[in-house]
Short mmCIF file of C-alpha atoms in Angstrom, two decimals:
data_model
loop_
_atom_site.label_atom_id
_atom_site.label_comp_id
_atom_site.label_asym_id
_atom_site.label_seq_id
_atom_site.Cartn_x
_atom_site.Cartn_y
_atom_site.Cartn_z
CA UNK A 29 -27.34 39.54 7.83
CA UNK A 30 -27.79 35.76 7.79
CA UNK A 31 -25.63 35.55 4.67
CA UNK A 32 -22.56 36.64 6.58
CA UNK A 33 -22.49 33.36 8.50
CA UNK A 34 -21.86 31.35 5.34
CA UNK A 35 -19.12 33.48 3.88
CA UNK A 36 -16.15 32.44 6.05
CA UNK A 37 -16.61 28.78 5.02
CA UNK A 38 -17.00 29.79 1.37
CA UNK A 39 -13.71 31.71 1.46
CA UNK A 40 -11.96 28.83 3.21
CA UNK A 41 -13.32 26.51 0.50
CA UNK A 42 -11.97 28.71 -2.29
CA UNK A 43 -8.54 28.75 -0.61
CA UNK A 44 -8.56 24.96 -0.13
CA UNK A 45 -9.69 24.55 -3.75
CA UNK A 46 -6.74 26.64 -4.93
CA UNK A 47 -4.39 24.60 -2.72
CA UNK A 48 -5.80 21.27 -4.01
CA UNK A 49 -5.48 22.38 -7.63
CA UNK A 50 -1.90 23.52 -7.08
CA UNK A 51 -0.90 20.32 -5.28
CA UNK A 52 -2.38 17.97 -7.88
CA UNK A 53 -0.70 19.96 -10.68
CA UNK A 54 2.66 19.91 -8.87
CA UNK A 55 2.29 16.16 -8.45
CA UNK A 56 1.32 15.35 -12.05
CA UNK A 57 3.62 17.85 -13.78
CA UNK A 58 6.71 18.04 -11.55
CA UNK A 59 6.79 14.47 -10.21
CA UNK A 60 4.91 12.53 -12.93
CA UNK A 61 6.17 14.25 -16.09
CA UNK A 62 3.10 16.19 -17.24
CA UNK A 63 -0.15 15.51 -19.09
CA UNK A 64 -0.84 14.38 -22.64
CA UNK A 65 -3.87 13.01 -24.46
CA UNK A 66 -1.78 11.20 -27.07
CA UNK A 67 1.64 9.90 -26.01
CA UNK A 68 3.93 6.90 -26.29
CA UNK A 69 4.56 7.26 -22.54
CA UNK A 70 1.09 6.14 -21.48
CA UNK A 71 1.53 7.41 -17.92
CA UNK A 72 1.13 10.95 -19.31
CA UNK A 73 -2.39 9.97 -20.43
CA UNK A 74 -3.13 8.70 -16.92
CA UNK A 75 -2.01 12.04 -15.45
CA UNK A 76 -5.03 13.74 -17.06
CA UNK A 77 -7.22 11.68 -14.72
CA UNK A 78 -6.28 13.04 -11.26
CA UNK A 79 -5.87 16.62 -12.53
CA UNK A 80 -9.26 16.72 -14.28
CA UNK A 81 -11.10 14.85 -11.50
CA UNK A 82 -9.75 17.15 -8.76
CA UNK A 83 -10.00 20.47 -10.62
CA UNK A 84 -12.85 19.75 -13.05
CA UNK A 85 -15.07 17.48 -10.98
CA UNK A 86 -14.48 18.06 -7.25
CA UNK A 87 -13.44 21.73 -7.21
CA UNK A 88 -15.93 22.72 -9.95
CA UNK A 89 -18.64 20.64 -8.25
CA UNK A 90 -17.89 22.29 -4.90
CA UNK A 91 -18.05 25.75 -6.45
CA UNK A 92 -21.33 24.79 -8.13
CA UNK A 93 -22.76 23.69 -4.77
CA UNK A 94 -21.66 26.87 -2.99
CA UNK A 95 -22.64 29.24 -5.81
CA UNK A 96 -26.33 28.81 -5.09
CA UNK A 97 -26.00 30.23 -1.59
CA UNK A 98 -22.99 32.48 -1.67
CA UNK A 99 -23.35 34.62 -4.78
CA UNK A 100 -24.90 38.08 -4.26
CA UNK A 101 -27.36 37.65 -7.15
CA UNK A 102 -31.05 37.11 -7.76
CA UNK A 103 -32.37 33.58 -7.15
CA UNK A 104 -33.01 33.00 -10.83
CA UNK A 105 -29.46 33.94 -11.86
CA UNK A 106 -27.99 31.81 -9.05
CA UNK A 107 -30.07 28.84 -10.16
CA UNK A 108 -28.72 29.13 -13.74
CA UNK A 109 -25.13 29.45 -12.51
CA UNK A 110 -25.64 26.49 -10.14
CA UNK A 111 -26.86 24.19 -12.90
CA UNK A 112 -24.33 25.38 -15.50
CA UNK A 113 -21.37 24.88 -13.14
CA UNK A 114 -22.69 21.40 -12.24
CA UNK A 115 -23.04 20.59 -15.96
CA UNK A 116 -19.41 21.62 -16.52
CA UNK A 117 -18.31 19.48 -13.54
CA UNK A 118 -20.27 16.53 -14.91
CA UNK A 119 -18.76 16.88 -18.40
CA UNK A 120 -15.22 17.26 -17.05
CA UNK A 121 -15.78 14.31 -14.67
CA UNK A 122 -16.84 12.16 -17.63
CA UNK A 123 -13.77 13.30 -19.59
CA UNK A 124 -11.49 12.51 -16.63
CA UNK A 125 -12.97 9.01 -16.39
CA UNK A 126 -12.52 8.58 -20.14
CA UNK A 127 -8.82 9.41 -19.69
CA UNK A 128 -8.47 6.61 -17.13
CA UNK A 129 -10.08 4.08 -19.51
CA UNK A 130 -7.93 5.34 -22.41
CA UNK A 131 -4.79 4.86 -20.29
CA UNK A 132 -5.88 1.35 -19.26
CA UNK A 133 -6.82 0.32 -22.79
CA UNK A 134 -3.60 1.59 -24.38
CA UNK A 135 -1.49 0.01 -21.60
CA UNK A 136 -3.24 -3.39 -21.45
CA UNK A 137 -4.49 -2.77 -17.88
CA UNK A 138 -7.77 -4.34 -16.72
CA UNK A 139 -10.79 -2.09 -16.32
CA UNK A 140 -13.43 -1.94 -13.60
CA UNK A 141 -12.13 -4.41 -11.04
CA UNK A 142 -11.23 -1.93 -8.29
CA UNK A 143 -13.40 -0.32 -5.64
CA UNK A 144 -12.19 3.07 -6.92
CA UNK A 145 -13.67 2.35 -10.37
CA UNK A 146 -16.92 0.98 -8.92
CA UNK A 147 -17.49 3.91 -6.58
CA UNK A 148 -16.35 6.31 -9.29
CA UNK A 149 -18.85 5.11 -11.90
CA UNK A 150 -21.54 5.01 -9.21
CA UNK A 151 -20.72 8.59 -8.21
CA UNK A 152 -20.81 10.09 -11.70
CA UNK A 153 -24.02 8.18 -12.49
CA UNK A 154 -25.70 9.54 -9.36
CA UNK A 155 -24.32 13.01 -10.16
CA UNK A 156 -25.91 12.88 -13.61
CA UNK A 157 -29.18 11.58 -12.18
CA UNK A 158 -29.22 14.34 -9.57
CA UNK A 159 -28.58 16.96 -12.28
CA UNK A 160 -31.41 15.71 -14.50
CA UNK A 161 -33.93 15.42 -11.65
CA UNK A 162 -32.87 18.86 -10.36
CA UNK A 163 -33.24 20.39 -13.82
CA UNK A 164 -36.78 19.13 -14.34
CA UNK A 165 -37.90 19.77 -10.77
CA UNK A 166 -36.46 23.23 -10.13
CA UNK A 167 -35.65 24.76 -13.53
CA UNK A 168 -37.65 23.58 -16.52
CA UNK A 169 -40.53 22.87 -16.59
CA UNK A 170 -40.36 22.98 -12.77
CA UNK A 171 -42.63 21.16 -10.37
CA UNK A 172 -45.48 22.67 -8.35
CA UNK A 173 -44.31 24.90 -5.49
CA UNK A 174 -45.44 22.38 -2.87
CA UNK A 175 -43.43 19.64 -4.57
CA UNK A 176 -40.41 21.93 -4.89
CA UNK A 177 -40.64 22.80 -1.22
CA UNK A 178 -40.49 19.16 -0.09
CA UNK A 179 -37.95 18.21 -2.79
CA UNK A 180 -35.39 20.91 -1.94
CA UNK A 181 -34.24 19.18 1.27
CA UNK A 182 -33.72 15.86 -0.52
CA UNK A 183 -32.01 17.64 -3.43
CA UNK A 184 -29.55 19.23 -1.00
CA UNK A 185 -29.07 16.05 1.06
CA UNK A 186 -28.57 13.80 -1.96
CA UNK A 187 -26.30 16.37 -3.59
CA UNK A 188 -24.11 16.50 -0.49
CA UNK A 189 -24.05 12.68 -0.38
CA UNK A 190 -22.84 12.49 -4.01
CA UNK A 191 -20.24 15.22 -3.35
CA UNK A 192 -18.94 13.31 -0.30
CA UNK A 193 -18.74 10.16 -2.45
CA UNK A 194 -16.65 12.12 -4.98
CA UNK A 195 -14.30 13.41 -2.26
CA UNK A 196 -14.03 9.93 -0.72
CA UNK A 197 -13.40 8.34 -4.09
CA UNK A 198 -10.58 10.80 -4.76
CA UNK A 199 -9.00 9.40 -1.57
CA UNK A 200 -9.32 5.88 -2.99
CA UNK A 201 -7.67 7.07 -6.19
CA UNK A 202 -4.72 8.73 -4.44
CA UNK A 203 -4.14 5.63 -2.29
CA UNK A 204 -4.52 3.24 -5.23
CA UNK A 205 -2.06 5.15 -7.41
CA UNK A 206 0.55 5.34 -4.63
CA UNK A 207 0.11 1.63 -3.87
CA UNK A 208 0.70 0.85 -7.57
CA UNK A 209 3.81 3.06 -7.63
CA UNK A 210 5.12 1.39 -4.47
CA UNK A 211 5.26 -1.93 -6.36
CA UNK A 212 8.31 -0.69 -8.24
CA UNK A 213 10.84 0.63 -5.75
CA UNK A 214 8.96 3.88 -5.04
CA UNK A 215 9.99 5.46 -1.70
CA UNK A 216 7.02 5.01 0.68
CA UNK A 217 8.21 7.91 2.84
CA UNK A 218 9.65 10.03 -0.02
CA UNK A 219 8.62 13.57 -0.86
CA UNK A 220 6.25 12.49 -3.65
CA UNK A 221 4.41 10.05 -1.35
CA UNK A 222 4.08 12.73 1.32
CA UNK A 223 2.91 15.29 -1.26
CA UNK A 224 0.17 12.95 -2.52
CA UNK A 225 -1.01 12.08 1.01
CA UNK A 226 -1.10 15.79 1.92
CA UNK A 227 -3.01 16.55 -1.29
CA UNK A 228 -5.56 13.92 -0.25
CA UNK A 229 -5.92 15.50 3.21
CA UNK A 230 -6.40 18.97 1.67
CA UNK A 231 -9.15 17.51 -0.55
CA UNK A 232 -10.84 16.08 2.58
CA UNK A 233 -10.69 19.52 4.22
CA UNK A 234 -12.07 21.09 1.02
CA UNK A 235 -14.96 18.62 1.09
CA UNK A 236 -15.68 19.33 4.75
CA UNK A 237 -15.56 23.08 4.16
CA UNK A 238 -17.96 22.93 1.19
CA UNK A 239 -20.39 20.77 3.16
CA UNK A 240 -20.24 23.06 6.22
CA UNK A 241 -20.89 26.07 4.00
CA UNK A 242 -24.11 24.42 2.80
CA UNK A 243 -25.20 23.45 6.33
CA UNK A 244 -24.47 26.81 7.97
CA UNK A 245 -27.52 28.20 9.78
CA UNK A 246 -28.79 30.59 7.14
CA UNK A 247 -29.50 27.71 4.77
CA UNK A 248 -32.09 26.23 7.09
CA UNK A 249 -33.78 29.60 7.44
CA UNK A 250 -33.71 30.08 3.67
CA UNK A 251 -35.11 26.70 2.70
CA UNK A 252 -38.09 27.30 4.95
CA UNK A 253 -39.03 30.29 2.83
CA UNK A 254 -40.55 29.47 -0.52
CA UNK A 255 -38.27 32.10 -2.05
CA UNK A 256 -35.41 29.64 -1.76
CA UNK A 257 -36.91 27.32 -4.36
CA UNK B 4 -45.29 11.48 16.20
CA UNK B 5 -42.09 13.13 14.96
CA UNK B 6 -40.08 10.13 16.14
CA UNK B 7 -41.75 7.87 13.61
CA UNK B 8 -39.99 9.64 10.77
CA UNK B 9 -36.57 8.51 12.00
CA UNK B 10 -37.40 4.87 12.55
CA UNK B 11 -37.33 3.56 8.95
CA UNK B 12 -33.73 4.74 8.55
CA UNK B 13 -32.77 3.29 11.92
CA UNK B 14 -34.13 -0.13 10.94
CA UNK B 15 -32.39 0.04 7.55
CA UNK B 16 -29.17 0.92 9.38
CA UNK B 17 -29.49 -2.11 11.70
CA UNK B 18 -30.06 -4.38 8.68
CA UNK B 19 -27.06 -2.90 6.82
CA UNK B 20 -24.98 -3.25 9.99
CA UNK B 21 -25.88 -6.95 10.22
CA UNK B 22 -25.04 -7.38 6.52
CA UNK B 23 -21.68 -5.58 6.90
CA UNK B 24 -20.75 -7.67 9.94
CA UNK B 25 -21.64 -10.91 8.14
CA UNK B 26 -19.74 -9.96 4.99
CA UNK B 27 -16.54 -8.95 6.81
CA UNK B 28 -16.66 -12.17 8.87
CA UNK B 29 -17.22 -14.31 5.76
CA UNK B 30 -14.27 -12.59 4.13
CA UNK B 31 -11.84 -12.91 7.05
CA UNK B 32 -12.88 -16.41 8.18
CA UNK B 33 -13.89 -18.21 4.98
CA UNK B 34 -11.50 -16.56 2.50
CA UNK B 35 -8.64 -15.39 4.74
CA UNK B 36 -8.38 -18.31 7.21
CA UNK B 37 -9.73 -16.79 10.44
CA UNK B 38 -8.54 -14.53 13.24
CA UNK B 39 -5.81 -14.97 15.85
CA UNK B 40 -4.00 -12.64 18.23
CA UNK B 41 -0.91 -14.88 18.44
CA UNK B 42 0.00 -16.94 15.39
CA UNK B 43 2.91 -18.00 13.22
CA UNK B 44 0.75 -17.17 10.18
CA UNK B 45 0.83 -13.41 10.71
CA UNK B 46 -2.03 -12.80 8.27
CA UNK B 47 -4.38 -14.18 10.96
CA UNK B 48 -3.31 -11.29 13.20
CA UNK B 49 -4.08 -8.85 10.39
CA UNK B 50 -7.58 -10.32 10.03
CA UNK B 51 -8.49 -8.94 13.47
CA UNK B 52 -8.14 -5.46 11.99
CA UNK B 53 -10.97 -5.35 9.40
CA UNK B 54 -13.35 -7.38 11.60
CA UNK B 55 -12.87 -5.22 14.69
CA UNK B 56 -12.85 -1.92 12.77
CA UNK B 57 -16.08 -2.74 10.92
CA UNK B 58 -18.00 -4.37 13.77
CA UNK B 59 -16.42 -2.67 16.78
CA UNK B 60 -15.75 0.81 15.44
CA UNK B 61 -18.08 1.61 12.53
CA UNK B 62 -21.14 -0.48 13.43
CA UNK B 63 -20.82 0.22 17.18
CA UNK B 64 -20.17 3.90 16.44
CA UNK B 65 -23.21 4.04 14.16
CA UNK B 66 -25.41 2.41 16.81
CA UNK B 67 -24.03 4.87 19.37
CA UNK B 68 -24.94 7.79 17.12
CA UNK B 69 -28.46 6.50 16.47
CA UNK B 70 -29.15 5.41 20.05
CA UNK B 71 -29.50 8.99 21.23
CA UNK B 72 -32.46 9.64 18.97
CA UNK B 73 -34.07 6.28 18.37
CA UNK B 74 -34.35 4.63 21.79
CA UNK B 75 -37.71 5.03 23.56
CA UNK B 76 -36.10 6.10 26.84
CA UNK B 77 -35.68 9.20 28.97
CA UNK B 78 -33.10 11.74 27.78
CA UNK B 79 -30.77 11.01 30.68
CA UNK B 80 -30.72 7.25 30.02
CA UNK B 81 -30.20 7.82 26.29
CA UNK B 82 -27.29 10.14 27.02
CA UNK B 83 -25.58 7.48 29.16
CA UNK B 84 -26.14 4.80 26.51
CA UNK B 85 -24.87 7.17 23.79
CA UNK B 86 -21.62 7.87 25.62
CA UNK B 87 -21.06 4.28 26.76
CA UNK B 88 -21.55 2.87 23.25
CA UNK B 89 -19.17 5.50 21.88
CA UNK B 90 -16.61 4.60 24.56
CA UNK B 91 -16.85 0.93 23.54
CA UNK B 92 -16.46 1.88 19.86
CA UNK B 93 -13.42 4.01 20.72
CA UNK B 94 -11.79 1.21 22.76
CA UNK B 95 -12.46 -1.41 20.06
CA UNK B 96 -11.22 0.99 17.39
CA UNK B 97 -7.98 1.44 19.32
CA UNK B 98 -7.65 -2.35 19.70
CA UNK B 99 -8.26 -2.86 15.96
CA UNK B 100 -5.54 -0.33 15.13
CA UNK B 101 -3.21 -2.06 17.60
CA UNK B 102 -3.81 -5.34 15.69
CA UNK B 103 -2.69 -3.68 12.44
CA UNK B 104 0.52 -2.39 14.08
CA UNK B 105 1.13 -5.81 15.70
CA UNK B 106 0.76 -7.49 12.28
CA UNK B 107 3.14 -4.98 10.66
CA UNK B 108 5.72 -5.24 13.41
CA UNK B 109 5.76 -9.05 13.49
CA UNK B 110 5.89 -9.22 9.67
CA UNK B 111 8.53 -6.53 9.09
CA UNK B 112 6.09 -4.24 7.26
CA UNK B 113 6.52 -0.45 7.43
CA UNK B 114 4.10 1.55 9.57
CA UNK B 115 2.33 4.82 8.88
CA UNK B 116 3.26 5.54 5.29
CA UNK B 117 -0.18 5.05 3.71
CA UNK B 118 -3.10 7.44 3.44
CA UNK B 119 -5.23 4.76 5.15
CA UNK B 120 -3.01 4.89 8.25
CA UNK B 121 -2.88 8.70 8.27
CA UNK B 122 -6.62 9.15 7.93
CA UNK B 123 -7.20 6.29 10.39
CA UNK B 124 -5.06 7.80 13.16
CA UNK B 125 -6.60 11.19 12.46
CA UNK B 126 -10.09 9.71 12.69
CA UNK B 127 -9.61 7.89 16.00
CA UNK B 128 -7.88 10.95 17.48
CA UNK B 129 -10.79 13.19 16.49
CA UNK B 130 -13.21 10.53 17.77
CA UNK B 131 -11.50 10.56 21.17
CA UNK B 132 -11.42 14.35 21.24
CA UNK B 133 -15.13 14.51 20.36
CA UNK B 134 -15.92 12.01 23.14
CA UNK B 135 -13.98 13.96 25.79
CA UNK B 136 -15.43 17.33 24.79
CA UNK B 137 -18.91 15.81 24.63
CA UNK B 138 -18.51 14.22 28.06
CA UNK B 139 -17.50 17.46 29.76
CA UNK B 140 -19.98 19.63 27.87
CA UNK B 141 -23.13 17.50 28.02
CA UNK B 142 -22.63 14.94 30.81
CA UNK B 143 -20.27 15.84 33.61
CA UNK B 144 -19.91 18.50 34.88
CA UNK B 145 -21.94 19.85 31.92
CA UNK B 146 -21.83 23.36 30.52
CA UNK B 147 -24.43 26.09 31.05
CA UNK B 148 -27.67 25.50 29.15
CA UNK B 149 -26.98 28.35 26.74
CA UNK B 150 -23.57 26.86 25.91
CA UNK B 151 -25.07 23.39 25.51
CA UNK B 152 -27.71 24.76 23.18
CA UNK B 153 -25.16 26.30 20.83
CA UNK B 154 -22.73 23.36 21.20
CA UNK B 155 -25.21 20.61 20.31
CA UNK B 156 -25.26 21.51 16.58
CA UNK B 157 -21.48 21.47 16.39
CA UNK B 158 -21.33 18.25 18.42
CA UNK B 159 -23.70 16.57 15.93
CA UNK B 160 -21.99 18.06 12.86
CA UNK B 161 -18.48 17.18 14.01
CA UNK B 162 -19.63 13.71 15.11
CA UNK B 163 -21.11 13.05 11.67
CA UNK B 164 -17.90 14.32 10.05
CA UNK B 165 -15.78 11.90 12.12
CA UNK B 166 -18.19 9.03 11.37
CA UNK B 167 -17.99 9.78 7.62
CA UNK B 168 -14.19 9.79 7.92
CA UNK B 169 -14.37 6.34 9.56
CA UNK B 170 -16.64 4.98 6.79
CA UNK B 171 -14.43 6.54 4.10
CA UNK B 172 -11.30 5.18 5.70
CA UNK B 173 -12.77 1.66 5.75
CA UNK B 174 -13.06 2.05 1.96
CA UNK B 175 -9.36 2.95 1.80
CA UNK B 176 -8.60 -0.14 3.89
CA UNK B 177 -10.62 -2.52 1.71
CA UNK B 178 -9.03 -1.11 -1.45
CA UNK B 179 -5.52 -1.17 0.01
CA UNK B 180 -5.80 -4.79 1.17
CA UNK B 181 -7.13 -5.97 -2.20
CA UNK B 182 -4.40 -4.05 -4.02
CA UNK B 183 -1.78 -5.77 -1.82
CA UNK B 184 -3.35 -9.20 -2.46
CA UNK B 185 -3.39 -8.49 -6.22
CA UNK B 186 0.41 -8.26 -6.17
CA UNK B 187 0.60 -12.04 -5.81
CA UNK B 188 -1.57 -13.64 -8.48
CA UNK B 189 -4.88 -12.85 -6.76
CA UNK B 190 -7.83 -12.92 -9.20
CA UNK B 191 -8.94 -9.28 -9.66
CA UNK B 192 -12.41 -10.40 -10.75
CA UNK B 193 -12.62 -13.47 -8.46
CA UNK B 194 -15.33 -14.09 -5.90
CA UNK B 195 -13.20 -12.82 -3.00
CA UNK B 196 -12.46 -9.52 -4.78
CA UNK B 197 -16.14 -9.06 -5.59
CA UNK B 198 -17.12 -9.94 -2.00
CA UNK B 199 -14.75 -7.33 -0.58
CA UNK B 200 -15.92 -4.63 -3.01
CA UNK B 201 -19.56 -5.43 -2.19
CA UNK B 202 -18.76 -5.31 1.53
CA UNK B 203 -17.28 -1.85 1.00
CA UNK B 204 -20.42 -0.69 -0.82
CA UNK B 205 -22.65 -2.04 1.97
CA UNK B 206 -20.53 -0.10 4.49
CA UNK B 207 -21.06 3.09 2.40
CA UNK B 208 -24.83 2.47 2.44
CA UNK B 209 -24.68 1.84 6.21
CA UNK B 210 -22.86 5.15 6.65
CA UNK B 211 -25.40 7.01 4.51
CA UNK B 212 -28.29 5.41 6.39
CA UNK B 213 -26.88 6.32 9.81
CA UNK B 214 -26.27 9.91 8.70
CA UNK B 215 -29.77 10.24 7.20
CA UNK B 216 -31.28 8.91 10.44
CA UNK B 217 -29.55 11.74 12.33
CA UNK B 218 -30.63 14.39 9.81
CA UNK B 219 -34.27 13.31 9.52
CA UNK B 220 -36.66 16.20 10.26
CA UNK B 221 -37.44 15.45 13.89
CA UNK B 222 -33.84 16.07 14.86
CA UNK B 223 -34.03 19.69 13.80
CA UNK B 224 -37.22 20.16 15.76
CA UNK B 225 -35.67 18.51 18.81
CA UNK B 226 -32.47 20.49 18.87
CA UNK B 227 -34.48 23.68 18.90
CA UNK B 228 -36.03 22.64 22.20
CA UNK B 229 -33.75 22.87 25.19
CA UNK B 230 -35.01 19.43 26.25
CA UNK B 231 -32.81 17.87 23.60
CA UNK B 232 -29.65 18.81 25.45
#
């Protein structure tokens, strides 16, 4: 019965994830000309970055977080799905960051001076660290049950912190890109600017919804039982 | 005894608050020429904005959040301090936003096109709403005990959400200001740019520390007892 209290937030998260994915694709394909890994128009290489970071890193990471609590499966199966989805998010996040560097390098743009890049590299590093520590503590070889029981709270708290960093850093990215575009006669109040700002707000709501779905009451009940670890 | 588990995070938060305040003052006074409400050099009016938002809104808001759990006082006194500190943070936040509008208006800069402004107005509106609902529910006239008991979790959760929005929006502000400065021959890797990025990171750590201090175990124990409301 407890499970039912999580589900509304999980469904809202899926809907907001679908909306975020649609919005970022509309932006990068309709307004920005599409995506390409090799192109003479280097901006098409850049476009990989927001699409992959939103869909591959934030949405996939959010689904990975929620999967552990919301799927109607055995604990062991949920644990495998949780770590596999996070591994996919991590790999896609790394690829999305690579696309940003590739765009910079081929366009003669400086790397790693902006807060977005600093927080971004910090976030993916912490994400990787969290994955590795989680793998060894909870999956293989797995720590002693008493260690697991005290580690699960910190695993959840630190995981939520890294996810919030990712959502916040997406905001920095949207703002930075629009500010760059506004240097060259871009309409500050035009439909593209409004679309990007709305996309950013939907990503905030997605982040809030994912976090609420992990904090909903049944989680606290579950983590008190050793069966949760 | 439970209280002791919160204190380390509270002390870390105070230290990070002092560091954030120092860094934003060094930036706006040493690098940006100081603060003024009336000036022919309009950038001095702008400088009020980051200083007041960091010190008056985020630091004061963080102290307001922590005061309710960390002060060694009776519940009633803590409640008054909690709501008064939040009222001060709200008023200073509104003044800091006014300074940004004043700077824009006197410099012929557009208002309310950026994600920073959208999220900022959203944040202070939600902050005000949270204060009003909290006042009526928990202070005067105060809801029935059963209502209070179910509302306290949502009050804490929504309060933390708004505080995270404020911390995240400060990041947008730091990035936006640096991106504007970089339009005019500003050194992307210079000491001022590094100082501002480091200030932003310290503000993230402050935010994380304040949130952890509200989530530390004793809180959960307390909210289960009716004495906490």
